[in-house]
């Protein structure tokens, strides 16, 4: 059943399914136990830990649990429905597992999204921080993804049931280059028109509001003051961060870890 497309599974969703007496829903962690009759691709995933991305029902009334693998660097593609990073299993092929060490009992779900263009000098700050966070052990309810300039993908991920989204980005505020800030933008309805192909955070939030029916997660921006600013009209690309912004990457990793800890403990997080 792995690597089915969205067309194979009806999008009318059954929100939960019971496995071994435990309720499994979006965000639950499971161990994959494909049956002996499964295809070779499913069997290759035996024993892997995955996160439930959705519980769905096909036209014949069969329940399928969509999962993305822990440790898959392309898991953000899976949550966007991309073939190859999203897999389907029957409920009896899953074994619920306890939350990862360090998870809060409330299972607060946090998305850490690196955004920016790596070919525009310091605009690549967000992706650099996302890459550095790849080597950090974070609780299982915290997901780190490099969205680059994929505004549509980020908009859809903001509708995935997260409680908080930390957007990591270059943010000019007139401070010394490399200075970090924590900003809480106003995500209320406004006059900004949604754009499907933009990575301006304000326009991405407007797009997410346009696409979704419920409230957005709380949005916090971990911003870094750039030294080199480009608008995309330059004749040449510039790969690599300026020295002060590059030096701020490790500091930003520590700041994200600190913010995640505060949020999971239910502490008040204010702009700084």
C-alpha positions as semicolon CSV with decimal commas, in nm:
position;residue;x (nm);y (nm);z (nm)
1;X;0,000;0,000;0,000
2;X;0,301;0,231;0,009
3;X;0,350;0,526;-0,222
4;X;-0,013;0,565;-0,321
5;X;-0,118;0,901;-0,457
6;X;-0,392;1,118;-0,313
7;X;-0,617;1,007;-0,601
8;X;-0,612;0,650;-0,463
9;X;-0,749;0,752;-0,124
10;X;-1,061;0,953;-0,067
11;X;-0,986;1,280;0,111
12;X;-1,291;1,262;0,336
13;X;-1,100;1,192;0,656
14;X;-1,170;0,968;0,949
15;X;-0,992;1,161;1,221
16;X;-0,887;0,868;1,441
17;X;-0,853;0,491;1,438
18;X;-0,811;0,250;1,730
19;X;-0,503;0,024;1,721
20;X;-0,448;-0,226;2,004
21;X;-0,692;-0,029;2,218
22;X;-0,501;0,298;2,162
23;X;-0,644;0,590;1,968
24;X;-0,417;0,684;1,677
25;X;-0,456;1,023;1,514
26;X;-0,255;1,278;1,319
27;X;0,071;1,333;1,505
28;X;0,074;0,989;1,675
29;X;0,401;0,792;1,661
30;X;0,382;0,435;1,538
31;X;0,615;0,147;1,455
32;X;0,558;-0,008;1,113
33;X;0,473;-0,379;1,114
34;X;0,370;-0,467;0,756
35;X;0,213;-0,809;0,703
36;X;0,397;-1,087;0,521
37;X;0,173;-1,031;0,220
38;X;0,284;-0,670;0,188
39;X;0,492;-0,562;-0,109
40;X;0,871;-0,542;-0,088
41;X;0,870;-0,166;-0,036
42;X;0,649;-0,195;0,271
43;X;0,853;-0,485;0,409
44;X;1,170;-0,276;0,379
45;X;1,019;-0,034;0,631
46;X;0,956;-0,299;0,896
47;X;1,041;-0,168;1,241
48;X;1,076;0,196;1,132
49;X;0,921;0,468;1,348
50;X;0,683;0,700;1,168
51;X;0,440;0,978;1,244
52;X;0,078;0,959;1,140
53;X;0,002;1,225;0,880
54;X;-0,365;1,139;0,841
55;X;-0,629;0,868;0,872
56;X;-0,818;0,824;0,547
57;X;-1,095;0,613;0,397
58;X;-1,106;0,484;0,039
59;X;-1,413;0,441;-0,179
60;X;-1,469;0,087;-0,049
61;X;-1,472;0,197;0,313
62;X;-1,123;0,064;0,394
63;X;-0,919;0,266;0,643
64;X;-0,564;0,365;0,549
65;X;-0,319;0,538;0,780
66;X;-0,083;0,778;0,602
67;X;0,257;0,815;0,768
68;X;0,584;1,000;0,720
69;X;0,908;0,843;0,842
70;X;1,107;0,987;1,129
71;X;1,454;1,077;1,008
72;X;1,344;1,123;0,647
73;X;1,504;1,450;0,530
74;X;1,219;1,485;0,281
75;X;0,939;1,433;0,532
76;X;0,803;1,784;0,463
77;X;0,742;1,669;0,105
78;X;0,547;1,373;0,244
79;X;0,321;1,597;0,447
80;X;0,249;1,785;0,125
81;X;0,130;1,461;-0,035
82;X;0,438;1,394;-0,247
83;X;0,482;1,036;-0,363
84;X;0,786;0,864;-0,220
85;X;0,776;1,036;0,119
86;X;0,423;0,950;0,234
87;X;0,325;0,587;0,292
88;X;-0,002;0,409;0,360
89;X;-0,060;0,116;0,596
90;X;-0,362;-0,066;0,732
91;X;-0,429;-0,008;1,104
92;X;-0,331;-0,369;1,186
93;X;0,015;-0,302;1,035
94;X;0,091;-0,040;1,299
95;X;0,214;-0,058;1,658
96;X;0,154;0,258;1,865
97;X;0,463;0,378;2,051
98;X;0,505;0,610;2,345
99;X;0,594;0,977;2,286
100;X;0,964;1,044;2,230
101;X;1,181;1,129;2,529
102;X;1,134;1,495;2,616
103;X;0,782;1,524;2,473
104;X;0,536;1,711;2,689
105;X;0,229;1,522;2,805
106;X;0,013;1,761;2,601
107;X;0,205;1,674;2,283
108;X;0,227;2,037;2,175
109;X;0,312;2,018;1,805
110;X;0,569;2,270;1,682
111;X;0,687;2,335;1,327
112;X;1,030;2,493;1,283
113;X;1,044;2,624;0,926
114;X;1,361;2,751;0,766
115;X;1,268;2,989;0,484
116;X;1,475;3,188;0,238
117;X;1,671;3,173;-0,086
118;X;2,018;3,016;-0,057
119;X;2,121;3,192;-0,381
120;X;2,064;3,537;-0,231
121;X;2,341;3,564;0,028
122;X;2,204;3,625;0,379
123;X;1,852;3,536;0,268
124;X;1,973;3,178;0,310
125;X;1,987;3,215;0,688
126;X;1,667;3,015;0,750
127;X;1,775;2,711;0,546
128;X;2,119;2,719;0,715
129;X;1,958;2,705;1,059
130;X;1,723;2,424;0,951
131;X;2,024;2,225;0,829
132;X;2,209;2,282;1,157
133;X;1,904;2,170;1,356
134;X;1,919;1,840;1,169
135;X;2,194;1,734;1,409
136;X;1,999;1,830;1,722
137;X;1,787;1,581;1,917
138;X;1,448;1,748;1,950
139;X;1,126;1,601;2,096
140;X;0,917;1,396;1,856
141;X;0,640;1,658;1,847
142;X;0,883;1,915;1,701
143;X;0,935;1,903;1,327
144;X;1,211;2,089;1,144
145;X;1,188;2,150;0,770
146;X;1,372;2,363;0,514
147;X;1,104;2,518;0,292
148;X;1,343;2,738;0,098
149;X;1,119;2,946;-0,129
150;X;0,829;2,695;-0,144
151;X;0,558;2,923;-0,013
152;X;0,270;2,696;-0,113
153;X;0,421;2,399;0,073
154;X;0,466;2,609;0,386
155;X;0,109;2,740;0,365
156;X;-0,028;2,385;0,357
157;X;0,197;2,276;0,644
158;X;0,063;2,562;0,857
159;X;-0,278;2,395;0,822
160;X;-0,149;2,059;0,948
161;X;-0,262;2,095;1,308
162;X;0,049;2,253;1,460
163;X;0,009;2,456;1,777
164;X;0,305;2,684;1,707
165;X;0,515;2,758;1,398
166;X;0,864;2,905;1,436
167;X;0,964;3,067;1,106
168;X;1,341;3,116;1,081
169;X;1,428;3,389;0,834
170;X;1,649;3,687;0,755
171;X;1,462;3,987;0,895
172;X;1,598;4,339;0,839
173;X;1,508;4,561;1,135
174;X;1,789;4,816;1,130
175;X;1,999;4,632;1,390
176;X;2,362;4,524;1,376
177;X;2,419;4,244;1,122
178;X;2,383;3,903;1,285
179;X;2,152;4,027;1,561
180;X;1,875;3,778;1,641
181;X;1,518;3,872;1,726
182;X;1,199;3,688;1,817
183;X;0,901;3,850;1,648
184;X;0,532;3,768;1,678
185;X;0,363;3,903;1,363
186;X;-0,002;3,999;1,351
187;X;-0,176;3,713;1,168
188;X;-0,521;3,872;1,176
189;X;-0,717;3,908;0,855
190;X;-0,588;4,200;0,650
191;X;-0,570;4,345;0,303
192;X;-0,275;4,133;0,189
193;X;-0,365;3,925;-0,116
194;X;-0,257;3,559;-0,100
195;X;0,006;3,454;-0,355
196;X;0,067;3,088;-0,434
197;X;0,425;3,142;-0,553
198;X;0,553;3,388;-0,294
199;X;0,771;3,323;0,010
200;X;0,706;3,655;0,179
201;X;0,594;3,534;0,526
202;X;0,303;3,779;0,537
203;X;0,174;3,656;0,200
204;X;0,226;3,292;0,300
205;X;0,013;3,350;0,610
206;X;-0,253;3,516;0,393
207;X;-0,244;3,214;0,160
208;X;-0,277;2,972;0,452
209;X;-0,579;3,166;0,580
210;X;-0,729;3,152;0,230
211;X;-0,673;2,775;0,196
212;X;-0,781;2,670;0,543
213;X;-1,101;2,680;0,739
214;X;-0,970;2,682;1,095
215;X;-0,731;2,906;1,288
216;X;-0,362;2,919;1,209
217;X;-0,104;2,811;1,467
218;X;0,065;3,073;1,676
219;X;0,338;3,225;1,459
220;X;0,678;3,330;1,592
221;X;0,963;3,449;1,370
222;X;1,325;3,391;1,467
223;X;1,482;3,664;1,258
224;X;1,842;3,756;1,186
225;X;1,956;4,099;1,073
226;X;2,126;4,052;0,734
227;X;2,442;4,230;0,624
228;X;2,401;4,153;0,253
229;X;2,053;4,220;0,117
230;X;1,948;4,122;-0,235
231;X;1,617;4,172;-0,414
232;X;1,653;3,908;-0,686
233;X;1,721;4,152;-0,969
234;X;2,098;4,119;-0,942
235;X;2,277;3,966;-1,244
236;X;2,463;3,709;-1,033
237;X;2,368;3,475;-0,752
238;X;2,553;3,488;-0,421
239;X;2,584;3,159;-0,235
240;X;2,694;3,176;0,126
241;X;2,620;3,386;0,431
242;X;2,811;3,696;0,536
243;X;3,045;3,644;0,834
244;X;2,816;3,794;1,102
245;X;2,511;3,607;0,978
246;X;2,703;3,281;0,947
247;X;2,824;3,327;1,305
248;X;2,462;3,373;1,416
249;X;2,353;3,029;1,290
250;X;2,476;2,838;1,596
251;X;2,328;3,104;1,824
252;X;1,997;3,067;1,642
253;X;2,004;2,690;1,696
254;X;2,038;2,750;2,070
255;X;1,761;3,010;2,060
256;X;1,525;2,770;1,879
257;X;1,603;2,495;2,134
258;X;1,529;2,740;2,415
259;X;1,201;2,854;2,258
260;X;1,092;2,496;2,195
261;X;1,159;2,406;2,559
262;X;0,963;2,705;2,684
263;X;0,669;2,631;2,455
264;X;0,655;2,263;2,550
265;X;0,662;2,355;2,919
266;X;0,374;2,595;2,865
267;X;0,579;2,900;2,958
268;X;0,502;3,244;2,824
269;X;0,714;3,329;2,519
270;X;0,732;3,697;2,436
271;X;0,898;3,881;2,145
272;X;1,256;3,976;2,221
